[in-house]
Short mmCIF file of C-alpha atoms in Angstrom, two decimals:
data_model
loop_
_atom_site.label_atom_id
_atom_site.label_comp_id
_atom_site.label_asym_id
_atom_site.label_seq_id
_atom_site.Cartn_x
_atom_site.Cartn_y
_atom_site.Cartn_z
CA UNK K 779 39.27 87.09 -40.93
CA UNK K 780 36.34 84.94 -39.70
CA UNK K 781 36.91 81.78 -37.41
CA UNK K 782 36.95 78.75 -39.58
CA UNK K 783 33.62 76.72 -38.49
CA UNK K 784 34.22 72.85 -38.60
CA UNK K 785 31.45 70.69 -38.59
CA UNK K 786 31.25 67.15 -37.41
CA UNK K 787 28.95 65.17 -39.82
CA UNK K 788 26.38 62.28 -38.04
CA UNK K 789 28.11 59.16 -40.35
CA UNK K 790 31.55 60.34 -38.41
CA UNK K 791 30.30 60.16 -35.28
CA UNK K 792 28.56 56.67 -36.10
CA UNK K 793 32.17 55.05 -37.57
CA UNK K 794 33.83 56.82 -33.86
CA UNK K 795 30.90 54.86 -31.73
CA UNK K 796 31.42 51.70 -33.65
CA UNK K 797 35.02 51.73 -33.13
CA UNK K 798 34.62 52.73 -29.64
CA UNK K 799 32.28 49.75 -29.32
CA UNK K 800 34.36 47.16 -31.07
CA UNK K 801 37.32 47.97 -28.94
CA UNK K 802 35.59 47.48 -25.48
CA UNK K 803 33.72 44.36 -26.90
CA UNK K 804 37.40 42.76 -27.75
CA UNK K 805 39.00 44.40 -24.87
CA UNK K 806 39.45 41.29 -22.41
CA UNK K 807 42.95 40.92 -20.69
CA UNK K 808 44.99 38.76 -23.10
CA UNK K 809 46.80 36.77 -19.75
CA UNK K 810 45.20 34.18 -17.60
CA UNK K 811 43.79 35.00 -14.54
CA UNK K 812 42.14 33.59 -11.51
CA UNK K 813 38.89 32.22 -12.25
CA UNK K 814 37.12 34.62 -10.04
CA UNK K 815 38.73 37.44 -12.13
CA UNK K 816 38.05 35.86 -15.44
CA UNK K 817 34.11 35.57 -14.55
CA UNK K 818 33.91 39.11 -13.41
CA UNK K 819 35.89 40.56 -16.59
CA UNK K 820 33.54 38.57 -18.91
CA UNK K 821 30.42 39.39 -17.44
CA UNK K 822 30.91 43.30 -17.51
CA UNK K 823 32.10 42.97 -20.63
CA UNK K 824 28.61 41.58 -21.83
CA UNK K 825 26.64 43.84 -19.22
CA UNK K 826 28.52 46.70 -21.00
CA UNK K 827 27.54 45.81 -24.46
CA UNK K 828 23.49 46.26 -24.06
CA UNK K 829 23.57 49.29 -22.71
CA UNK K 830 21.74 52.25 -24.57
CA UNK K 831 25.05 54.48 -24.56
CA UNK K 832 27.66 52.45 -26.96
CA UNK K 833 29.58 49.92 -25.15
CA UNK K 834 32.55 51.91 -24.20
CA UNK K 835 30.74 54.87 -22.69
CA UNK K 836 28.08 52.32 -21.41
CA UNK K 837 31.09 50.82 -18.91
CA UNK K 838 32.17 53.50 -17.97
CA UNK K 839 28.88 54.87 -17.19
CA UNK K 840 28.37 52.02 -14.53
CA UNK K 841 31.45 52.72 -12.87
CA UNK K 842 30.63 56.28 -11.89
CA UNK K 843 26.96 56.59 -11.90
CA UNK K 844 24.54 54.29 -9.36
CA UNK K 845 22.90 51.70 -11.16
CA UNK K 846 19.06 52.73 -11.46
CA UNK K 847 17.12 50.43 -10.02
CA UNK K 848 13.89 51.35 -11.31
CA UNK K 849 14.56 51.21 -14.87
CA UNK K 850 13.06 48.71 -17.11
CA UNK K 851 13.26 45.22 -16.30
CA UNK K 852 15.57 42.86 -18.52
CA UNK K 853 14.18 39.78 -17.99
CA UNK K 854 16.95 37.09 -18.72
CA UNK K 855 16.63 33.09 -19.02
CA UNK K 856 19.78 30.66 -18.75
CA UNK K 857 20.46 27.67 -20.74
CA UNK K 858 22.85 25.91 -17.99
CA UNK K 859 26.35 26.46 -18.85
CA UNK K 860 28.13 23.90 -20.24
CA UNK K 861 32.03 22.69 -19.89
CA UNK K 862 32.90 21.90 -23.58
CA UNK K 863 36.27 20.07 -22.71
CA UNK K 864 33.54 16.71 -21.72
CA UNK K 865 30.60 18.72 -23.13
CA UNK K 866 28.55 18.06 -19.55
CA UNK K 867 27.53 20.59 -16.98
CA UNK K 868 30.07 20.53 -13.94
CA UNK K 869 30.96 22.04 -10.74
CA UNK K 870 32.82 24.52 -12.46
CA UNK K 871 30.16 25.33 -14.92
CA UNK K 872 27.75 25.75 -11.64
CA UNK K 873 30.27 27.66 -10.32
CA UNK K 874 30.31 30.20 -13.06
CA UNK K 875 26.42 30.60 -13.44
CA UNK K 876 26.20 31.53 -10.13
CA UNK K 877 29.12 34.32 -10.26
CA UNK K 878 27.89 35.79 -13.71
CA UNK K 879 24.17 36.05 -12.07
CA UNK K 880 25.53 37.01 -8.95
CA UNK K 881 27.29 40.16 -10.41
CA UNK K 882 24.72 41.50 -12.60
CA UNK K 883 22.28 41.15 -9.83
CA UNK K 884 24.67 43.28 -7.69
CA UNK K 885 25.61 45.72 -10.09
CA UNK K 886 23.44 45.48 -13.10
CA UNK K 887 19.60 45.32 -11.05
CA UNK K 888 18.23 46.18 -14.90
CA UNK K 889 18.75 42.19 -15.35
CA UNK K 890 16.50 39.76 -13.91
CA UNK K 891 17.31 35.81 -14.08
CA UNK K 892 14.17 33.59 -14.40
CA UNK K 893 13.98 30.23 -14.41
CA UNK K 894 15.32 28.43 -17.69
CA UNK K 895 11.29 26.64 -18.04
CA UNK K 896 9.19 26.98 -20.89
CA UNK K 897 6.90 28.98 -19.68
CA UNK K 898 9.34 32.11 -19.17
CA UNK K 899 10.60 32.12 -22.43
CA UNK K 900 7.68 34.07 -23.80
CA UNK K 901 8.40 36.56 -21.17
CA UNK K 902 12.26 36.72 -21.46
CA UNK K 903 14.08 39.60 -24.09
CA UNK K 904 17.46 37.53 -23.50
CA UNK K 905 19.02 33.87 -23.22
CA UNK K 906 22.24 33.80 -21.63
CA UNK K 907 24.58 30.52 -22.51
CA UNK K 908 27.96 30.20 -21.50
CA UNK K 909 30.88 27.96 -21.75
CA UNK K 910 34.27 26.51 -19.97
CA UNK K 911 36.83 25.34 -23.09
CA UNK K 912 40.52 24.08 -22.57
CA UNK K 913 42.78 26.37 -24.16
CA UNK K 914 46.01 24.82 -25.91
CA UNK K 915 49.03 26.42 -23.85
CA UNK K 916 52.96 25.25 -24.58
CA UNK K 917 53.22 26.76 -20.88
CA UNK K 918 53.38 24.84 -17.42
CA UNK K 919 50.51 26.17 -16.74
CA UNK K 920 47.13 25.20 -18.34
CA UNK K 921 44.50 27.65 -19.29
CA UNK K 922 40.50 27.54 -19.89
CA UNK K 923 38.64 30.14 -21.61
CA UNK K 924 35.22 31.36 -20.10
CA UNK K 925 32.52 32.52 -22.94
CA UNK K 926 29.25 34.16 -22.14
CA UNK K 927 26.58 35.57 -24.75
CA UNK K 928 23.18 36.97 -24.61
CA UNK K 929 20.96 36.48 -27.42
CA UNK K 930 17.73 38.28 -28.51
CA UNK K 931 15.19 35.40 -28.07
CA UNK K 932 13.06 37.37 -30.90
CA UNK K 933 14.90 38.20 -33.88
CA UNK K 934 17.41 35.23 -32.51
CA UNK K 935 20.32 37.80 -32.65
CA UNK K 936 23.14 37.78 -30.45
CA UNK K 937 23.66 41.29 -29.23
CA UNK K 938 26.82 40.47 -26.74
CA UNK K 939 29.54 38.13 -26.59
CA UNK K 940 32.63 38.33 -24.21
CA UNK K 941 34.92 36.03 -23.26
CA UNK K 942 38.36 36.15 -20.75
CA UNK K 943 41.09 33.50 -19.90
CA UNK K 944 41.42 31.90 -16.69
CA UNK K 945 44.03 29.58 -15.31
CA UNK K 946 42.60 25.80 -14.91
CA UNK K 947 43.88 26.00 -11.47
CA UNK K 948 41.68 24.57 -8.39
CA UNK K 949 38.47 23.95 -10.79
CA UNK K 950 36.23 20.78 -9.90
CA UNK K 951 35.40 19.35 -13.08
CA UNK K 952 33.05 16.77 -11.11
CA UNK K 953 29.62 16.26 -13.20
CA UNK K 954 26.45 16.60 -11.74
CA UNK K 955 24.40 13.39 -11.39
CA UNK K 956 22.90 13.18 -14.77
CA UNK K 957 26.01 13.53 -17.07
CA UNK K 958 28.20 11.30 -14.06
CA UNK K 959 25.42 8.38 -14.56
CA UNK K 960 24.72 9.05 -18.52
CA UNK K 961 25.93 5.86 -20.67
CA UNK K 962 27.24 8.10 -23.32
CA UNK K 963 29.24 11.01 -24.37
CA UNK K 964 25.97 13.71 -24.28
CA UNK K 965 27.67 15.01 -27.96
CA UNK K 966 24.67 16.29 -30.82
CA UNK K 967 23.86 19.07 -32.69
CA UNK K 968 22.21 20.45 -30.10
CA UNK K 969 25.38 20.60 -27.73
CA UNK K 970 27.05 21.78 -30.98
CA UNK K 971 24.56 24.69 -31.25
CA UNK K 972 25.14 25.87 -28.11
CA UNK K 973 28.74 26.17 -28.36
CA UNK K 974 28.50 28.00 -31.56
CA UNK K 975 25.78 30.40 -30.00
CA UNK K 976 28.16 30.75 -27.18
CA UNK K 977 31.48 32.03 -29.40
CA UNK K 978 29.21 34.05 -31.90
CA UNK K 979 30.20 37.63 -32.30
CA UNK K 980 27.42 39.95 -31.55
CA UNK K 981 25.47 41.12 -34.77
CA UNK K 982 25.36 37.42 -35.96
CA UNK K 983 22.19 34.86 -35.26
CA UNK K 984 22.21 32.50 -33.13
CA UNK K 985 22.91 28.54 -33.91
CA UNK K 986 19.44 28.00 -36.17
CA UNK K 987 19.40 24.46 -34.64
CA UNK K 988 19.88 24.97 -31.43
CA UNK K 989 16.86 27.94 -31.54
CA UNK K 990 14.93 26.04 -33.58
CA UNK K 991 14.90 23.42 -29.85
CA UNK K 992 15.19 26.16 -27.30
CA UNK K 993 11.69 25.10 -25.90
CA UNK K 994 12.14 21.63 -25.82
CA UNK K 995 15.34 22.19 -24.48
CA UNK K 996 13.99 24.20 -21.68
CA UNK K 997 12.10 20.70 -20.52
CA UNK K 998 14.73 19.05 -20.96
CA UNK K 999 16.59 21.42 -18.63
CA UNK K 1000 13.45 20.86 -16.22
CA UNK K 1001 14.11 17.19 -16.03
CA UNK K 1002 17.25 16.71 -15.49
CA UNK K 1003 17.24 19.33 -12.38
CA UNK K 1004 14.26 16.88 -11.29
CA UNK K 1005 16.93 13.66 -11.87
CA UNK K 1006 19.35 15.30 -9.84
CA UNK K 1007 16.91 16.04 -6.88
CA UNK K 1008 16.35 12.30 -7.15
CA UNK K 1009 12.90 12.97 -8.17
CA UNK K 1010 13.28 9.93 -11.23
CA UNK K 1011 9.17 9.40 -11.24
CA UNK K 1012 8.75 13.68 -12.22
CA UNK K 1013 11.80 13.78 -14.30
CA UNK K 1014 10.60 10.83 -16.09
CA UNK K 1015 7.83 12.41 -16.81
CA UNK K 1016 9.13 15.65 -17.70
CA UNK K 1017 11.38 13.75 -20.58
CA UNK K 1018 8.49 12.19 -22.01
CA UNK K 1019 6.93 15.62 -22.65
CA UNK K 1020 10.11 16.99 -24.81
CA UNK K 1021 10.01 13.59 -26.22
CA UNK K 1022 6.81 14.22 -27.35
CA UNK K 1023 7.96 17.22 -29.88
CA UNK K 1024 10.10 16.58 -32.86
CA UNK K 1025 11.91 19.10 -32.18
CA UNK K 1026 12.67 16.98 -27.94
CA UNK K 1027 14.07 14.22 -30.20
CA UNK K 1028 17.58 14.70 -28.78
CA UNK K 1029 20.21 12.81 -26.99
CA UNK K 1030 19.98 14.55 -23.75
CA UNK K 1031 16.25 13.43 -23.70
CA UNK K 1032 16.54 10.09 -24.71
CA UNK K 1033 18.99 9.34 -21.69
CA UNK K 1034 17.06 10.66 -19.72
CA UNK K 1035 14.66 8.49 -19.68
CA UNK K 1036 16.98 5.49 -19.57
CA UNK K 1037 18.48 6.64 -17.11
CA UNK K 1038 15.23 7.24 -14.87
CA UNK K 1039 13.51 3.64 -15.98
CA UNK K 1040 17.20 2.67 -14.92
CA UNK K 1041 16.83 4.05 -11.27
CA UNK K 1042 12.96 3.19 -11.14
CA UNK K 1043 13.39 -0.71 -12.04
CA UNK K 1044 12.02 -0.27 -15.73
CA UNK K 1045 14.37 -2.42 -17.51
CA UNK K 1046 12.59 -3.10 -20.27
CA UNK K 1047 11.65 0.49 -20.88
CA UNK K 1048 15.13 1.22 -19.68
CA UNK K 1049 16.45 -0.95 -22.77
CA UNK K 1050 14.47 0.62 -25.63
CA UNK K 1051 15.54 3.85 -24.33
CA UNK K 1052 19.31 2.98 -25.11
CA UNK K 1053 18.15 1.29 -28.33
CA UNK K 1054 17.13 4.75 -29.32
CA UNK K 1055 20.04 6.23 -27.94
CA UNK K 1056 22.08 4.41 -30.27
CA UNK K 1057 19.79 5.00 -33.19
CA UNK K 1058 20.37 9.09 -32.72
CA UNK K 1059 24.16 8.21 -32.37
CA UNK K 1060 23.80 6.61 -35.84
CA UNK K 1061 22.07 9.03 -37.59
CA UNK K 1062 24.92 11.72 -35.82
CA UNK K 1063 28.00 9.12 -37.08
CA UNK K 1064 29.29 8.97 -33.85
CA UNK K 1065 28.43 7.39 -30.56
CA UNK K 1066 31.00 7.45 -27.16
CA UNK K 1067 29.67 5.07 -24.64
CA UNK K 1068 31.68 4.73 -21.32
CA UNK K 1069 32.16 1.22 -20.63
CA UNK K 1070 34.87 0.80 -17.56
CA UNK K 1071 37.33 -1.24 -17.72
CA UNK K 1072 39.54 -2.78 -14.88
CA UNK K 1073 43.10 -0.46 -15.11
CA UNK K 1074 45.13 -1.80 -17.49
CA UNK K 1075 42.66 -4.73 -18.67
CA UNK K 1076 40.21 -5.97 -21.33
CA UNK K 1077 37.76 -6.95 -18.48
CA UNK K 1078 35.08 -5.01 -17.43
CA UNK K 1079 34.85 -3.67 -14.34
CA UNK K 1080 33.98 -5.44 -11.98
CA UNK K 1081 31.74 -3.79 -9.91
CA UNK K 1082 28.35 -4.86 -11.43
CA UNK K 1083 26.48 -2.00 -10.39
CA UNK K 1084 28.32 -0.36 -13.14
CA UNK K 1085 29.14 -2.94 -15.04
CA UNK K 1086 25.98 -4.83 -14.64
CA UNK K 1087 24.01 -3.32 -18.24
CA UNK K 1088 26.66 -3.21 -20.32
CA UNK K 1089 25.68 -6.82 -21.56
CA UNK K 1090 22.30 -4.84 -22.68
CA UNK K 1091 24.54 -2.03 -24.05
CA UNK K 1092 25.92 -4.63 -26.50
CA UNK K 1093 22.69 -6.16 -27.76
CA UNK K 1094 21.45 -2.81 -28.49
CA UNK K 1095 24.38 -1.49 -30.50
CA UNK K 1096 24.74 -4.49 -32.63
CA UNK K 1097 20.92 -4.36 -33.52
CA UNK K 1098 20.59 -1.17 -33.74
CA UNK K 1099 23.54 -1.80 -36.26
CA UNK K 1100 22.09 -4.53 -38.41
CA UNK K 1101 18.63 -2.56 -38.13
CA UNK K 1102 20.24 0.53 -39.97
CA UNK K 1103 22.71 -1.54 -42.45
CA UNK K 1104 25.66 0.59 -41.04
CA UNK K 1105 29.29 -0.09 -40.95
CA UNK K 1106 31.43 1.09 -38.11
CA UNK K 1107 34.87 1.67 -36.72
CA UNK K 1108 35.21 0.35 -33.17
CA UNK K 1109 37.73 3.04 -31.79
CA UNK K 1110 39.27 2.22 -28.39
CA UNK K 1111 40.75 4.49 -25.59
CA UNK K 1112 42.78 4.60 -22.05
CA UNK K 1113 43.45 6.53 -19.71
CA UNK K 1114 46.92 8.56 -19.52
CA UNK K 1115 48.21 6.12 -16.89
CA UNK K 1116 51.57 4.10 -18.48
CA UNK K 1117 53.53 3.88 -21.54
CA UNK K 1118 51.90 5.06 -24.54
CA UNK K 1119 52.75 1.90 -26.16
CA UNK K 1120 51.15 -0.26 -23.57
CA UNK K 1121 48.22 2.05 -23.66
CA UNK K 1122 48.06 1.69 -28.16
CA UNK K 1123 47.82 -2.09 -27.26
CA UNK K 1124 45.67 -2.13 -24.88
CA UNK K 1125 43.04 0.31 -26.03
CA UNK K 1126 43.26 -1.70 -29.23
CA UNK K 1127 42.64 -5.12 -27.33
CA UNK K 1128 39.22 -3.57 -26.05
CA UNK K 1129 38.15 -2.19 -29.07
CA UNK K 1130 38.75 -5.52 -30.15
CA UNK K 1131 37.11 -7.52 -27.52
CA UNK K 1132 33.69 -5.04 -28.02
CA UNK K 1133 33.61 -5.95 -31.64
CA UNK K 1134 34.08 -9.81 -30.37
CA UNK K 1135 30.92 -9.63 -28.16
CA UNK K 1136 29.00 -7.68 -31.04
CA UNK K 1137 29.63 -10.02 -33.65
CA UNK K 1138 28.47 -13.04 -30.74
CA UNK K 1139 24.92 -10.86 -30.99
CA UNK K 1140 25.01 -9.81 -34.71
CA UNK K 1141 27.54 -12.13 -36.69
CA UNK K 1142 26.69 -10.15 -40.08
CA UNK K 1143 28.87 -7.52 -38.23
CA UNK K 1144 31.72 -9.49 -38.38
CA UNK K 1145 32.10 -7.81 -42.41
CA UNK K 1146 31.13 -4.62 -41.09
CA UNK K 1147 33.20 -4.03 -38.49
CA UNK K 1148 36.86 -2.89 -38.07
CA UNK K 1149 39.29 -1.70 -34.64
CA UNK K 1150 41.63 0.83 -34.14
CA UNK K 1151 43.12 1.88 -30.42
CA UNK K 1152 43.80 5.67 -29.86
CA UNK K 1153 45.71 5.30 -26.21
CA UNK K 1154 45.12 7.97 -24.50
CA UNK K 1155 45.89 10.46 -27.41
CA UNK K 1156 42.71 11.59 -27.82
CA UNK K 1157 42.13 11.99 -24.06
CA UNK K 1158 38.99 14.38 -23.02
CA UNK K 1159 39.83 14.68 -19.31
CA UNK K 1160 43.43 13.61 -18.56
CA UNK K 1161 43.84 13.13 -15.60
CA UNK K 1162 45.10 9.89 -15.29
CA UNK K 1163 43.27 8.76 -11.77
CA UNK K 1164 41.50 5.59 -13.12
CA UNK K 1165 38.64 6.02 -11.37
CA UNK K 1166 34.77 7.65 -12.53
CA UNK K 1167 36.86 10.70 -12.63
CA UNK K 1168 38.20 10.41 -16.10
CA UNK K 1169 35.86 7.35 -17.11
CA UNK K 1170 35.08 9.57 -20.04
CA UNK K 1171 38.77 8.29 -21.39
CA UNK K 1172 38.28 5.32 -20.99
CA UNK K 1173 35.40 4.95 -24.02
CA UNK K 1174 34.53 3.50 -26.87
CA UNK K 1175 33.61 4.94 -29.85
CA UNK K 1176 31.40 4.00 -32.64
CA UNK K 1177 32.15 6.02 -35.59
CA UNK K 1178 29.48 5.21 -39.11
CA UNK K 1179 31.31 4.21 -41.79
CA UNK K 1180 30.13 3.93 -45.40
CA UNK K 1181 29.76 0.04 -46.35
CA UNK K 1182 31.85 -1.32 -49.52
#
């Protein structure tokens, strides 16, 4: 009787790679862990995902062979990370950037970080963006979840995507200069894009919006690090030149360069800049600008070195307003400090008094205007410290209604 040959056909091997592949690309510990452990899980997870072998042989490969450091270069840009629960880039958010890069340069040498600057994006094969998100938890405990993904800057592909959870424990959520000083909530399309880049599973493209900017945003990028150096003459500069492009016509750009004419004594300049500020909030139907407010009061604060332009803030809005023929909803909020009653009252009283002082500007806006006070239910930071902290809950929004 002859042996029974059994053959194993290519398309069954393919399905047994794939499925070997999906599992390791969702295989990500499903309980919260220390940050440091969260970072290093998500960034082999990614590493393991572009490697020639499929993704589950690929990890284990690294574990029990050297890395070989003469193999091909993969040259690697990174959009700065971004914490989505205020949508600014953070401590945290520097913290993670410099783990994930840390790693792969330690155990992956095949990767190699340049500068995120126009001039390397020709020259890079991958864009690395990543993200810190609150994570809804019934537990004492809260959570964040860390997201990383590469994407193929050619076809626009994104060929890995991992994420792991980490417990919000010990995490300094403290802005860096630009976002702490911006008037508004930095919140477009663009941000958008680059949170939906961030959570795409691999095999999909890439936010088309967000690609479609990746250049500009790359001077952007450029200028802000140049605003946090202090450098306001270079960074204004540097704004200008994304402004320049259509496609540099964003948010981040435009406060930018308020915020250097701001720091360089350009008030004029300084007050077009927020003029167009508010226009892009407009055409987005939403704009949060951070006035302060004294703790539990309808004054503003009354430092005027903060408080000092929101007088210009006003004027802007309510001709920016007028200019467009918009309607808008004047939404108030507090910080989670007191009764939520008191807090519905008084976040309604502010909304209240903005309206008053845009209607002293624009009085056609006192038909196109209406109030409504959140509290602090729609908090972003929550941390109840009334200070520049949480100022981000302590906004108000301007959401575009259609007029009657």
């Amino acid at each position: 009787m002859k042996p029974r040959i059994r053959t194993f056909h290519f398309g069954s091997l393919a399905s047994f790679v794939l499925a070997g592949a999906l599992f390791v690309a969702g295989c990500s510990s499903s309980e919260p862990q220390t940050f440091e452990k969260a970072a290093a899980e998500a960034t082999d997870s990614l590493v393991a995902q572009t490697g020639k072998l499929p993704s589950f042989l690929a990890k284990i490969e690294s574990a029990l062979a050297k890395p070989d450091a003469n193999a091909p270069k993969r040259i690697t840009v990174l959009d700065p990370m971004l914490d989505m629960i205020t949508g600014q880039q953070t401590e945290t958010t520097k913290l993670l950037e410099r783990r994930v890069t840390q790693r792969m340069g330690l155990k992956f040498p095949q990767f190699e970080f340049l500068p995120f600057q126009s001039g390397n994006l020709t020259r890079a094969r991958y864009l690395m963006t990543g993200t810190v998100s609150r994570v809804a938890s019934d537990g004492p405990r809260h959570q964040v979840r860390i997201s990383l993904a590469l994407t193929d800057l050619k076809t626009t592909l994104v060929v890995a995507q991992a994420s792991a959870l980490a417990l919000e424990e010990n995490l300094d959520s403290t802005p860096s200069p630009y976002y702490k000083d911006s008037p508004v909530l930095i919140k477009d399309k663009v941000v958008e894009g680059y949170a939906k880049t961030t959570s795409a599973a691999p095999g999909q493209h890439a936010d088309p919006y967000y690609m479609e900017r990746i250049a500009a945003s790359s001077v952007i990028s450029e200028a802000t690090t140049l605003y946090n150096a202090e450098r306001y003459q270079d960074a204004l500069g540097q704004y200008k030149t994304a402004l320049a492009t259509p496609q540099g016509q964003q948010l981040r750009a435009e406060s930018g360069v308020y915020l250097t004419n701001m720091k360089l004594g350009h008030v004029s300049e300084a007050e077009q800049a927020f003029g167009r500020i508010v226009a892009l909030g407009i055409a987005y139907n939403e704009l949060g600008v951070k006035f302060l407010f004294n703790p539990g009061s309808t004054e503003f604060w009354s430092d005027p070195k903060i408080s000092g332009a929101y007088g210009m803030w006003l004027r802007e809005i309510a001709r920016e307003t007028v200019a467009t023929g918009s309607c808008m909803k004047i939404v108030g909020h507090t910080s989670k400090t007191g009764p939520a009653a008191i807090n519905d009252a008084i976040s309604l009283k502010r909304a209240s008094y903005i309206r008053q002082r845009l209607v002293a500007e624009q009085p056609v806006l006192a038909t196109r205007t209406q109030v409504e006070g959140m509290g602090f239910r729609q908090n972003i930071v929550g941390s109840g410290t009334d200070n520049a902290f949480d100022v981000l809950d302590r906004r108000v929004e301007f959401k575009i209604l259609p007029c009657n």
